[in-house]
Short mmCIF file of C-alpha atoms in Angstrom, two decimals:
data_model
loop_
_atom_site.label_atom_id
_atom_site.label_comp_id
_atom_site.label_asym_id
_atom_site.label_seq_id
_atom_site.Cartn_x
_atom_site.Cartn_y
_atom_site.Cartn_z
CA MET A 277 132.04 159.58 66.09
CA ALA A 278 128.34 158.88 66.72
CA LYS A 279 127.24 158.75 70.29
CA LYS A 280 126.01 155.09 71.78
CA ARG A 281 122.48 154.98 72.29
CA LYS A 282 121.46 153.29 75.52
CA VAL A 283 118.92 150.78 75.55
CA ASN A 284 115.64 151.40 76.99
CA TRP A 285 115.22 148.30 79.06
CA LYS A 286 111.53 149.06 80.23
CA PRO A 287 109.51 147.83 77.12
CA VAL A 288 112.11 144.84 76.70
CA THR A 289 111.67 143.56 80.12
CA TRP A 290 107.73 144.20 79.84
CA LEU A 291 107.73 141.85 76.64
CA VAL A 292 109.46 139.48 78.74
CA LEU A 293 107.04 139.68 81.39
CA LEU A 294 104.40 139.57 79.02
CA VAL A 295 105.60 136.28 77.42
CA SER A 296 106.23 134.97 81.13
CA ALA A 297 102.66 135.61 82.08
CA VAL A 298 100.97 134.02 79.18
CA ILE A 299 103.24 130.73 79.71
CA LEU A 300 102.58 130.77 83.06
CA TYR A 301 98.81 130.90 82.58
CA PHE A 302 98.53 127.96 80.34
CA VAL A 303 101.20 125.68 82.56
CA LEU A 304 99.12 126.41 85.64
CA THR A 305 95.71 125.73 84.24
CA GLY A 306 96.99 122.63 82.60
CA PHE A 307 98.45 121.44 85.98
CA ILE A 308 96.70 118.05 86.83
CA VAL A 309 95.21 119.51 89.88
CA PHE A 310 94.64 122.99 89.14
CA PRO A 311 91.06 124.09 90.26
CA LYS A 312 88.98 125.33 87.34
CA ARG A 313 87.22 127.93 89.43
CA PHE A 314 90.46 129.71 89.79
CA LYS A 315 91.16 129.84 85.91
CA THR A 316 89.29 133.12 85.47
CA PRO A 317 90.66 134.90 88.64
CA LEU A 318 94.22 133.88 87.55
CA LEU A 319 93.64 135.28 84.21
CA ILE A 320 92.33 138.73 85.49
CA LEU A 321 95.14 138.84 88.12
CA LEU A 322 97.74 138.23 85.47
CA ALA A 323 96.23 140.50 82.99
CA ALA A 324 95.96 143.25 85.85
CA LEU A 325 99.73 142.75 86.63
CA VAL A 326 100.95 143.02 83.03
CA LEU A 327 98.73 146.05 82.38
CA LEU A 328 99.95 147.75 85.36
CA MET A 329 103.58 147.14 84.43
CA ALA A 330 102.71 148.29 80.68
CA VAL A 331 101.51 151.57 82.23
CA LEU A 332 104.83 151.95 84.23
CA SER A 333 106.91 150.67 81.36
CA PHE A 334 105.49 152.90 78.60
CA LEU A 335 103.59 155.89 79.82
CA THR A 336 105.80 157.08 82.65
CA LYS A 337 107.81 160.39 81.92
CA ARG A 338 111.24 158.92 83.26
CA LYS A 339 112.37 157.19 80.22
CA ARG A 340 115.20 155.03 81.54
CA GLY A 341 114.88 154.39 85.36
CA LYS A 342 116.19 151.39 86.72
CA VAL A 343 113.23 150.29 89.19
CA VAL A 344 110.61 149.34 86.70
CA PRO A 345 112.88 147.26 84.46
CA ILE A 346 114.00 145.59 87.80
CA ILE A 347 110.54 144.79 88.81
CA ASN A 348 109.56 143.39 85.38
CA ALA A 349 112.74 140.98 85.57
CA VAL A 350 112.07 139.73 89.01
CA LEU A 351 108.24 139.09 88.22
CA SER A 352 109.35 137.33 85.16
CA ALA A 353 111.82 135.18 86.68
CA PHE A 354 109.26 134.29 89.57
CA MET A 355 106.85 133.05 86.79
CA LEU A 356 109.41 131.01 84.84
CA ILE A 357 110.44 129.40 88.30
CA VAL A 358 107.07 128.28 88.98
CA CYS A 359 106.65 127.19 85.23
CA ALA A 360 109.76 125.13 85.85
CA PHE A 361 108.64 123.76 89.28
CA LEU A 362 105.13 122.40 88.10
CA PRO A 363 106.47 119.75 85.92
CA PHE A 364 108.57 118.47 88.87
CA LEU A 365 105.60 118.71 91.12
CA GLU A 366 103.32 116.80 88.63
CA ALA A 367 105.86 114.12 88.19
CA LYS A 368 105.83 113.55 92.13
CA LEU A 369 101.79 113.50 92.03
CA ARG A 370 101.86 110.72 89.27
CA GLY A 371 104.73 108.70 91.19
CA ILE A 372 102.24 108.24 93.91
CA PHE A 373 100.88 105.30 91.82
CA THR A 374 102.48 102.66 90.07
CA ASP A 375 100.74 100.10 87.79
CA THR A 376 101.47 96.44 87.58
CA GLY A 377 104.21 96.61 85.16
CA ASP A 378 104.74 94.31 82.18
CA THR A 379 106.00 91.41 84.27
CA GLU A 380 105.27 90.09 87.80
CA GLU A 381 108.34 88.56 89.64
CA PHE A 382 107.90 85.29 91.52
CA VAL A 383 110.56 83.89 93.83
CA MET A 384 110.56 80.13 94.12
CA ASN A 385 112.47 78.69 97.16
CA VAL A 386 114.08 75.30 97.31
CA TYR A 387 113.98 74.42 101.05
CA ALA A 388 116.03 71.55 102.84
CA PHE A 389 115.90 71.18 106.75
CA THR A 390 118.70 72.37 108.80
CA SER A 391 121.15 70.00 110.54
CA GLU A 392 119.71 70.92 113.66
CA TYR A 393 116.25 69.95 112.94
CA LYS A 394 117.59 66.72 111.17
CA ALA A 395 119.61 65.98 114.28
CA ALA A 396 116.60 66.52 116.59
CA HIS A 397 114.49 63.92 114.72
CA PRO A 398 116.74 60.85 114.22
CA GLU A 399 113.52 58.73 113.79
CA ILE A 400 113.32 60.25 110.28
CA PHE A 401 116.73 61.59 109.16
CA THR A 402 119.74 59.20 109.49
CA ASP A 403 121.95 61.64 107.90
CA THR A 404 122.21 65.08 109.86
CA THR A 405 124.24 66.73 107.91
CA ALA A 406 122.53 69.67 105.78
CA SER A 407 124.53 71.35 102.93
CA THR A 408 123.69 74.75 101.78
CA GLU A 409 125.29 74.05 98.24
CA ILE A 410 122.24 73.45 95.62
CA THR A 411 124.66 70.78 93.75
CA ASP A 412 124.98 68.61 96.77
CA TYR A 413 121.39 67.72 96.19
CA SER A 414 121.33 66.65 92.58
CA ASP A 415 120.52 62.90 93.52
CA LYS A 416 117.84 63.97 96.03
CA ARG A 417 114.07 63.91 95.59
CA PHE A 418 112.19 67.35 95.09
CA ILE A 419 108.65 67.47 96.40
CA ILE A 420 105.95 69.77 94.19
CA GLN A 421 102.33 70.15 94.65
CA GLU A 422 99.61 70.19 92.05
CA ALA A 423 96.97 72.27 93.30
CA MET A 424 98.71 75.56 93.50
CA ASP A 425 101.22 77.53 91.35
CA LEU A 426 102.28 74.45 89.24
CA ASP A 427 103.59 76.59 86.22
CA ASN A 428 106.21 78.21 88.60
CA GLN A 429 107.12 74.98 90.07
CA GLN A 430 107.62 73.40 86.59
CA TYR A 431 109.75 76.22 85.66
CA ALA A 432 112.02 75.68 88.88
CA LEU A 433 112.41 72.23 87.85
CA GLU A 434 113.66 73.12 84.28
CA GLU A 435 116.06 75.54 86.01
CA LEU A 436 117.42 72.84 88.50
CA LYS A 437 117.73 70.64 85.75
CA LYS A 438 120.10 72.99 83.96
CA THR A 439 122.16 73.34 87.29
CA PHE A 440 122.37 69.33 87.82
CA SER A 441 122.77 68.73 83.72
CA LYS A 442 120.00 66.09 84.24
CA ASP A 443 116.47 65.30 85.35
CA VAL A 444 115.29 66.09 88.85
CA GLN A 445 113.72 63.41 90.67
CA THR A 446 110.11 64.67 91.79
CA VAL A 447 107.70 63.57 94.25
CA SER A 448 104.34 65.08 93.36
CA LYS A 449 101.62 65.90 96.04
CA MET A 450 97.89 67.11 95.86
CA ASP A 451 98.22 70.24 97.66
CA VAL A 452 100.38 72.39 99.90
CA LEU A 453 99.53 70.38 102.97
CA ASP A 454 100.18 67.30 101.42
CA ALA A 455 103.60 68.56 99.95
CA VAL A 456 104.78 69.99 103.42
CA SER A 457 103.52 66.87 105.51
CA SER A 458 105.53 64.57 103.03
CA PHE A 459 108.72 66.79 103.47
CA TYR A 460 108.39 66.59 107.10
CA ASN A 461 107.80 62.84 106.91
CA GLY A 462 111.21 62.34 104.83
CA GLU A 463 109.52 61.35 101.50
CA GLY A 464 111.83 63.87 99.72
CA GLU A 465 114.89 65.85 101.01
CA CYS A 466 114.04 69.19 99.30
CA LEU A 467 110.68 71.09 98.82
CA ILE A 468 109.95 73.65 96.05
CA LEU A 469 107.40 76.36 96.97
CA ASN A 470 106.59 79.80 96.27
CA GLU A 471 107.78 82.27 98.95
CA VAL A 472 104.28 83.66 99.00
CA PHE A 473 103.14 80.48 100.87
CA GLU A 474 105.56 80.72 103.82
CA GLU A 475 103.30 82.49 106.09
CA SER A 476 100.40 80.35 105.04
CA VAL A 477 102.51 77.28 105.67
CA GLU A 478 102.88 78.24 109.29
CA GLU A 479 99.32 78.68 109.80
CA LEU A 480 99.14 74.73 109.59
CA GLU A 481 99.15 72.73 112.86
CA GLY A 482 102.33 71.31 113.41
CA PHE A 483 104.37 73.46 111.02
CA GLU A 484 104.27 76.73 113.09
CA ASN A 485 108.21 76.89 113.07
CA PHE A 486 108.53 76.07 109.36
CA LYS A 487 110.81 78.97 108.52
CA ALA A 488 113.22 77.95 111.73
CA ASP A 489 113.29 74.42 110.60
CA VAL A 490 114.33 74.98 107.15
CA GLN A 491 117.00 76.63 105.23
CA ILE A 492 116.81 77.99 101.62
CA ILE A 493 119.59 76.42 99.43
CA LYS A 494 118.55 78.01 96.17
CA GLN A 495 116.11 80.87 94.96
CA ILE A 496 114.74 80.89 91.56
CA THR A 497 113.36 84.08 90.02
CA ARG A 498 110.69 84.07 87.57
CA GLU A 499 109.47 87.14 85.71
CA VAL A 500 105.99 86.47 84.04
CA ALA A 501 104.54 88.87 81.63
CA VAL A 502 101.08 90.14 83.37
CA GLU A 503 97.99 91.52 81.41
CA PRO A 504 98.39 95.08 81.32
CA THR A 505 96.00 97.50 82.71
CA PRO A 506 93.79 98.53 79.85
CA THR A 507 93.98 102.10 78.76
CA PRO A 508 90.76 103.76 79.15
CA THR A 509 88.84 104.60 75.88
CA PRO A 510 87.57 108.23 75.14
CA ALA A 511 84.10 107.26 76.19
CA GLU A 512 85.66 105.54 79.39
CA GLU A 513 87.33 108.63 80.21
CA GLU A 514 84.39 110.66 79.67
CA LYS A 515 82.43 108.72 82.22
CA GLY A 516 85.72 108.58 84.42
CA LEU A 517 84.03 110.20 87.48
CA LYS A 518 81.03 108.40 87.76
CA PRO A 519 80.48 106.23 90.70
CA PHE A 520 82.56 103.19 91.10
CA THR A 521 83.69 100.40 93.39
CA ILE A 522 87.17 99.72 94.21
CA LEU A 523 89.10 97.06 96.41
CA VAL A 524 91.61 98.46 98.62
CA ALA A 525 94.14 95.57 99.57
CA GLY A 526 96.97 95.61 102.20
CA GLU A 527 100.04 93.61 101.95
CA ASP A 528 101.66 92.77 105.29
CA THR A 529 105.03 91.54 103.80
CA ARG A 530 108.76 91.76 105.07
CA SER A 531 109.29 93.46 101.56
CA ASN A 532 109.00 97.14 101.13
CA LYS A 533 108.22 95.95 97.10
CA LEU A 534 104.57 96.01 96.13
CA LYS A 535 103.29 92.90 94.41
CA VAL A 536 99.84 91.93 92.89
CA TYR A 537 100.34 88.23 94.04
CA GLY A 538 100.75 87.39 97.70
CA ARG A 539 98.20 87.24 100.99
CA THR A 540 96.32 90.37 101.84
CA ASP A 541 96.07 91.09 105.23
CA VAL A 542 93.62 94.09 104.79
CA ASP A 543 90.69 93.78 102.46
CA ILE A 544 88.46 96.85 102.08
CA VAL A 545 85.79 97.58 99.71
CA MET A 546 84.99 101.25 98.85
CA THR A 547 82.29 102.55 96.82
CA VAL A 548 82.69 106.20 95.66
CA ASN A 549 80.23 108.55 94.64
CA PRO A 550 82.52 111.88 93.36
CA ASP A 551 79.31 113.91 92.55
CA THR A 552 77.72 113.53 96.07
CA LYS A 553 80.70 113.17 97.92
CA GLN A 554 79.96 109.87 99.33
CA LEU A 555 82.19 107.02 100.41
CA LEU A 556 81.44 103.93 101.70
CA VAL A 557 83.97 101.74 103.42
CA ALA A 558 83.42 98.22 104.18
CA GLY A 559 86.00 96.20 105.82
CA PHE A 560 86.21 92.36 105.49
CA PRO A 561 87.88 90.10 107.90
CA ARG A 562 90.96 88.52 106.06
CA ASP A 563 89.79 84.98 107.25
CA SER A 564 86.24 85.38 105.51
CA TYR A 565 85.32 82.15 104.07
CA LEU A 566 84.24 82.35 100.46
CA LYS A 567 84.58 80.95 97.05
CA ASN A 568 88.28 81.03 95.49
CA PRO A 569 87.82 81.52 91.67
CA ALA A 570 91.30 80.41 90.64
CA LEU A 571 90.65 77.15 92.45
CA ARG A 572 87.32 76.12 90.95
CA ASN A 573 85.42 78.03 93.40
CA GLY A 574 86.54 76.02 96.37
CA MET A 575 86.01 77.38 99.56
CA ASP A 576 89.13 79.28 100.96
CA LYS A 577 90.01 82.11 103.32
CA LEU A 578 90.00 85.64 101.84
CA THR A 579 93.56 86.38 102.66
CA HIS A 580 94.65 83.35 100.52
CA LEU A 581 92.70 84.37 97.27
CA GLY A 582 95.51 87.06 96.80
CA ASN A 583 98.04 84.33 96.15
CA ASN A 584 96.56 83.91 92.75
CA GLY A 585 96.65 87.58 92.33
CA ILE A 586 94.96 90.97 93.59
CA GLN A 587 92.24 90.50 90.50
CA ASN A 588 91.22 87.03 91.81
CA THR A 589 90.49 88.61 95.30
CA ALA A 590 88.50 91.32 93.49
CA GLU A 591 86.73 88.79 91.66
CA GLY A 592 85.86 86.63 94.93
CA LEU A 593 84.29 89.68 96.65
CA SER A 594 82.59 90.48 93.47
CA ALA A 595 80.73 87.17 93.61
CA VAL A 596 79.94 87.78 97.34
CA LEU A 597 78.65 91.28 97.02
CA ASN A 598 76.97 90.61 93.37
CA THR A 599 78.94 93.48 91.90
CA GLU A 600 81.36 94.07 89.62
CA ILE A 601 84.84 95.35 91.29
CA THR A 602 87.50 95.62 88.57
CA ASP A 603 89.70 97.99 90.07
CA TYR A 604 92.15 98.16 93.21
CA PHE A 605 94.64 99.75 95.19
CA VAL A 606 97.65 97.90 96.72
CA VAL A 607 99.44 99.25 99.56
CA ASN A 608 102.08 97.84 101.76
CA PHE A 609 101.09 98.59 105.38
CA ARG A 610 104.47 98.25 106.85
CA THR A 611 105.35 101.45 104.81
CA PHE A 612 102.02 102.92 105.45
CA LYS A 613 103.26 104.22 108.65
CA ASN A 614 105.40 106.84 106.84
CA ILE A 615 102.48 108.26 105.01
CA ILE A 616 100.67 108.76 108.51
CA ASP A 617 103.96 110.33 109.76
CA ALA A 618 104.17 112.78 107.19
CA LEU A 619 100.50 113.53 107.73
CA GLY A 620 101.64 114.69 111.09
CA GLY A 621 99.65 111.52 112.68
CA ILE A 622 95.88 110.98 112.48
CA ASP A 623 93.16 111.28 115.15
CA VAL A 624 90.87 108.08 115.67
CA GLU A 625 88.05 107.64 117.33
CA ASN A 626 88.88 104.42 119.42
CA PRO A 627 85.96 102.24 120.42
CA TYR A 628 87.56 100.55 123.42
CA SER A 629 90.74 100.42 125.25
CA PHE A 630 93.34 97.92 124.48
CA LYS A 631 97.04 96.94 124.67
CA THR A 632 99.47 95.61 121.77
CA GLU A 633 101.96 92.83 122.09
CA SER A 634 105.30 93.71 122.94
CA GLY A 635 106.06 92.73 119.23
CA LEU A 636 103.94 95.45 118.21
CA GLY A 637 105.55 97.99 120.48
CA GLY A 638 103.31 97.33 123.66
CA TYR A 639 101.28 100.20 123.13
CA SER A 640 98.26 101.18 125.31
CA PHE A 641 95.35 102.85 123.51
CA LYS A 642 92.64 104.48 125.56
CA GLU A 643 88.98 104.53 124.74
CA GLY A 644 87.58 107.83 122.59
CA LEU A 645 89.44 110.02 120.40
CA ILE A 646 93.18 109.70 120.46
CA HIS A 647 95.97 110.87 118.10
CA ILE A 648 98.44 108.25 117.07
CA ASN A 649 101.53 108.46 114.82
CA GLY A 650 102.71 106.01 112.00
CA ASP A 651 104.23 103.25 114.27
CA GLN A 652 101.23 103.38 116.84
CA ALA A 653 98.66 103.17 113.61
CA LEU A 654 100.65 100.16 112.28
CA ALA A 655 100.32 98.65 115.67
CA TYR A 656 96.60 99.43 116.00
CA CYS A 657 95.99 98.04 112.58
CA ARG A 658 97.96 94.67 112.99
CA GLU A 659 97.08 93.88 116.84
CA ARG A 660 94.65 90.86 117.01
CA HIS A 661 95.85 88.36 119.39
CA LEU A 662 95.07 90.43 122.32
CA LEU A 663 91.77 91.60 121.18
CA LYS A 664 88.70 89.99 122.67
CA THR A 665 87.31 89.81 119.02
CA GLY A 666 90.65 88.83 117.25
CA ASP A 667 90.69 89.46 113.51
CA TYR A 668 87.02 91.08 113.64
CA GLY A 669 88.76 93.77 115.90
CA ARG A 670 91.48 94.10 113.68
CA SER A 671 89.35 94.57 110.80
CA GLU A 672 87.46 97.02 112.41
CA HIS A 673 90.82 98.97 113.60
CA GLN A 674 91.78 98.86 109.95
CA THR A 675 88.43 100.63 108.86
CA ILE A 676 88.91 103.17 111.50
CA VAL A 677 92.43 104.07 110.27
CA LEU A 678 91.57 104.38 106.99
CA LYS A 679 88.74 106.77 107.40
CA ALA A 680 91.01 109.02 109.55
CA VAL A 681 93.55 108.99 106.69
CA ILE A 682 90.99 109.84 104.20
CA ASN A 683 89.80 112.61 106.28
CA LYS A 684 93.18 113.87 106.98
CA LEU A 685 94.18 114.01 103.06
CA THR A 686 90.94 115.87 102.35
CA SER A 687 91.37 118.56 105.10
CA THR A 688 93.31 121.72 104.61
CA GLU A 689 95.83 120.70 107.28
CA MET A 690 97.43 118.34 103.83
CA LEU A 691 98.36 121.89 102.49
CA THR A 692 101.01 122.44 105.40
CA ASN A 693 102.63 119.00 105.34
CA PHE A 694 102.11 118.96 101.06
CA THR A 695 105.74 118.22 100.20
CA ALA A 696 106.52 115.71 102.97
CA VAL A 697 103.26 114.06 102.25
CA LEU A 698 104.15 113.72 98.47
CA ASP A 699 107.86 112.47 99.25
CA SER A 700 106.05 109.67 101.55
CA LEU A 701 103.64 108.59 99.01
CA GLN A 702 106.14 108.10 96.27
CA GLY A 703 105.69 104.52 94.69
CA GLN A 704 103.40 103.55 97.71
CA PHE A 705 100.30 102.17 95.77
CA ILE A 706 99.75 99.90 92.69
CA THR A 707 96.31 100.64 91.27
CA SER A 708 94.35 99.71 88.44
CA TYR A 709 92.20 102.78 88.48
CA SER A 710 92.79 105.51 86.01
CA THR A 711 95.21 107.95 87.63
CA ASP A 712 93.81 110.85 85.50
CA ASN A 713 90.42 109.97 87.25
CA ILE A 714 92.04 110.36 90.45
CA TYR A 715 93.42 113.62 89.94
CA GLN A 716 90.34 114.79 88.47
CA ILE A 717 88.67 113.91 91.74
CA VAL A 718 91.36 115.98 93.52
CA GLN A 719 90.77 118.78 91.35
CA ASN A 720 87.04 118.96 91.79
CA GLN A 721 87.72 118.63 95.66
CA LEU A 722 89.98 121.64 95.22
CA ASP A 723 87.28 123.40 93.13
CA ASN A 724 84.54 123.06 95.68
CA ASN A 725 86.06 122.13 99.10
CA THR A 726 82.79 120.29 100.20
CA PRO A 727 83.68 117.75 102.72
CA TRP A 728 83.39 113.95 101.97
CA ASN A 729 80.63 111.81 103.98
CA ILE A 730 82.48 108.84 104.74
CA ILE A 731 80.69 105.97 106.21
CA SER A 732 82.33 102.83 107.31
CA TYR A 733 81.40 99.37 108.23
CA HIS A 734 83.32 96.16 109.47
CA LEU A 735 81.86 92.89 108.78
CA GLY A 736 81.70 90.08 111.39
CA GLY A 737 80.49 86.58 111.33
CA ARG A 738 80.88 83.38 112.81
CA GLY A 739 84.31 81.73 113.54
CA ASP A 740 84.94 77.99 112.67
CA MET A 741 87.36 75.69 111.40
CA GLN A 742 87.26 74.29 107.78
CA PRO A 743 89.61 72.87 105.31
CA THR A 744 90.67 75.43 102.46
CA ALA A 745 90.95 75.08 98.89
CA SER A 746 94.47 76.56 98.67
CA MET A 747 95.99 74.94 101.75
CA GLY A 748 94.35 71.12 101.79
CA ALA A 749 92.41 69.11 104.29
CA GLN A 750 93.68 70.48 107.57
CA LYS A 751 91.29 72.51 109.08
CA LEU A 752 92.07 76.18 109.54
CA TYR A 753 90.49 79.16 111.24
CA VAL A 754 87.83 80.84 108.85
CA ASN A 755 84.64 83.20 109.23
CA TRP A 756 81.58 82.54 107.86
CA LEU A 757 80.17 86.03 106.80
CA TYR A 758 76.52 86.88 108.23
CA ALA A 759 74.06 86.95 105.13
CA GLN A 760 72.22 89.67 106.65
CA GLN A 761 75.28 92.07 106.90
CA VAL A 762 76.55 91.23 103.25
CA GLU A 763 72.73 92.22 101.99
CA PHE A 764 73.10 95.26 104.29
CA ILE A 765 76.16 96.42 102.44
CA LYS A 766 75.29 95.70 99.17
CA GLY A 767 71.95 97.84 99.85
CA GLU A 768 74.27 100.54 100.94
CA MET A 769 76.67 100.17 97.93
CA THR A 770 73.72 100.52 95.67
CA ARG A 771 72.45 103.54 97.34
CA VAL A 772 75.86 105.27 97.18
CA LEU A 773 75.99 104.41 93.44
CA ASN A 774 72.56 105.81 92.82
CA GLY A 775 73.55 109.08 94.26
CA GLU A 776 71.33 108.69 97.34
CA THR A 777 72.38 110.22 100.68
CA VAL A 778 73.77 107.65 103.03
CA THR A 779 74.16 107.80 106.91
CA GLN A 780 76.25 105.84 109.45
CA GLY A 781 73.81 103.17 110.90
CA GLU A 782 73.99 100.04 112.78
CA LEU A 783 75.45 97.11 111.10
CA PRO A 784 72.88 94.03 111.56
CA ALA A 785 73.74 91.32 113.90
CA ASP A 786 76.96 93.48 114.83
CA ASP A 787 76.56 92.18 118.38
CA THR A 788 76.15 88.50 117.37
CA THR A 789 79.60 88.10 116.00
CA ILE A 790 81.00 84.79 117.35
CA PHE A 791 84.79 84.64 117.49
CA THR A 792 86.61 81.39 118.22
CA GLN A 793 90.14 81.83 119.72
CA ASN A 794 92.74 80.46 117.20
#
């Protein structure tokens, strides 16, 4: 009987190592943020390792030792584990950003007054009962308004028609103010309104307690197809890293769900030059008074432009700055605190000491360099009532925090919290900008690690009371932007886009901002 030959595992395990090294090289170099400068060193390292193990596997005198095959197997296993982990990591990186999707969800609320409110106003209501069943309102009058969101209101009426099996009685008004005023005056028993207008209604004089006065008797959800973000052409991809201007908008909603329709409480225009590492941050007060493209260029508050979509906000600011802002980032600032916590907090240079309201944590921030966590950063960005300059101060704080976050994200410290940061960033941004370009910027940053020059300004202006195109004739607090400040920002944007080096300067008329308490 022939003696059974033993397998020589040295060459076998070396071949597995060779294949694993080749796979690892192509997987690593194809990773979306792999620094190009590491390609050659990686190739040399892997080649040297494979050659070393080839010498040990083929040229050593001992034919069947166990140590070398074990080393080959361990190295191969490690390489394959890395190869398996990288797609998971890439999915995490890509999961940071979401696009607008194929549809946008609108929620139309049908409001009726509560029994408590009706009982407190017998001069208007003879019947103080307030049913929560929509079917009990089939013979009632429903108030709508024509200036804003008419398509969604008509959709809601069609749905109510199906519920009642008959036409709905309507009272049509010109704008949101007229509709809400008529509702309070008893001209109709129900009000149909998009939920995005709730906060704006409570800004109107006399309707500050709107959400407490009413009850929602029906919610009607409508999904509307939205224009998809166009896929970049090869030519556009080729010029993807050229300088660009982008709108960063922060929602301050009760929901964690990001939407591209709704008020924006943070409006920041960023001009980025990836080649020169110049980044210009310009914060605009939410009450800036400018033309609303969606409402025949009627004058409106900047925050209201978002009710007609974030692209409408970008178009309005484009007109102010005489430049084309086609791309945007949208972030919910209520979840932004999670990002800051994952970063281990941020350091900000606070220009003056102030306190926040008890509802915002009652924090005290001293003047100078301070370290703040996520909850503190959220309060820092949202406080305005206790600031001497109100919304101007809030806008200033938002640009300060954004600059601190960018500094932290581009620092080597991020590597120590990389996994936690990735987890906290999942789905936290909606963007129309190419994510491939974003990761190419990250890749370039890892390639040369040159610090970014971040310049930030917050615009001021003159406070005033004026009517708004979206909310009607009642005068609301607005901010007239100073023309010299806008011109200054336009000039700095042009310099950044042209590759010139900019430095932090003084914003013209910065000390003449006029804040009116509101």
